[in-house]
């Protein structure tokens, strides 16, 4: 049976052009706070 990969399974949780700046709460869960690189 195939398993789905979660975003947290990747080394870098942010999209290209974004970087992680700590964690934030979203719907009661801690998620990476990704902000656009300058």
Coordinates of C-alpha atoms in Angstrom, one line a residue:
X1 CA 0.0 0.0 0.0
X2 CA 1.4 3.4 -1.0
X3 CA 1.9 6.0 1.7
X4 CA 1.5 9.7 1.3
X5 CA 4.4 11.9 2.1
X6 CA 3.8 14.8 4.5
X7 CA 5.3 18.2 4.0
X8 CA 7.2 17.6 7.2
X9 CA 9.0 14.6 5.6
X10 CA 11.0 17.0 3.3
X11 CA 14.3 18.5 4.4
X12 CA 13.1 22.1 3.6
X13 CA 9.4 22.6 4.3
X14 CA 9.2 25.9 2.3
X15 CA 8.6 26.5 -1.4
X16 CA 11.5 27.7 -3.6
X17 CA 12.2 31.4 -2.9
X18 CA 10.9 31.1 0.7
X19 CA 12.8 30.5 3.9
X20 CA 11.8 29.2 7.3
X21 CA 11.7 31.7 10.1
X22 CA 10.6 29.7 13.2
X23 CA 7.2 28.2 13.8
X24 CA 3.7 29.5 14.0
X25 CA 0.3 28.1 15.1
X26 CA -2.2 27.2 12.4
X27 CA -5.5 25.5 13.4
X28 CA -4.0 24.5 16.7
X29 CA -0.9 22.9 15.1
X30 CA 2.7 24.1 14.9
X31 CA 3.7 24.7 11.3
X32 CA 6.9 26.3 9.7
X33 CA 6.7 30.0 9.2
X34 CA 7.8 30.4 5.6
X35 CA 8.6 34.0 4.4
X36 CA 9.7 35.2 1.0
X37 CA 13.5 35.7 0.6
X38 CA 14.6 39.2 -0.3

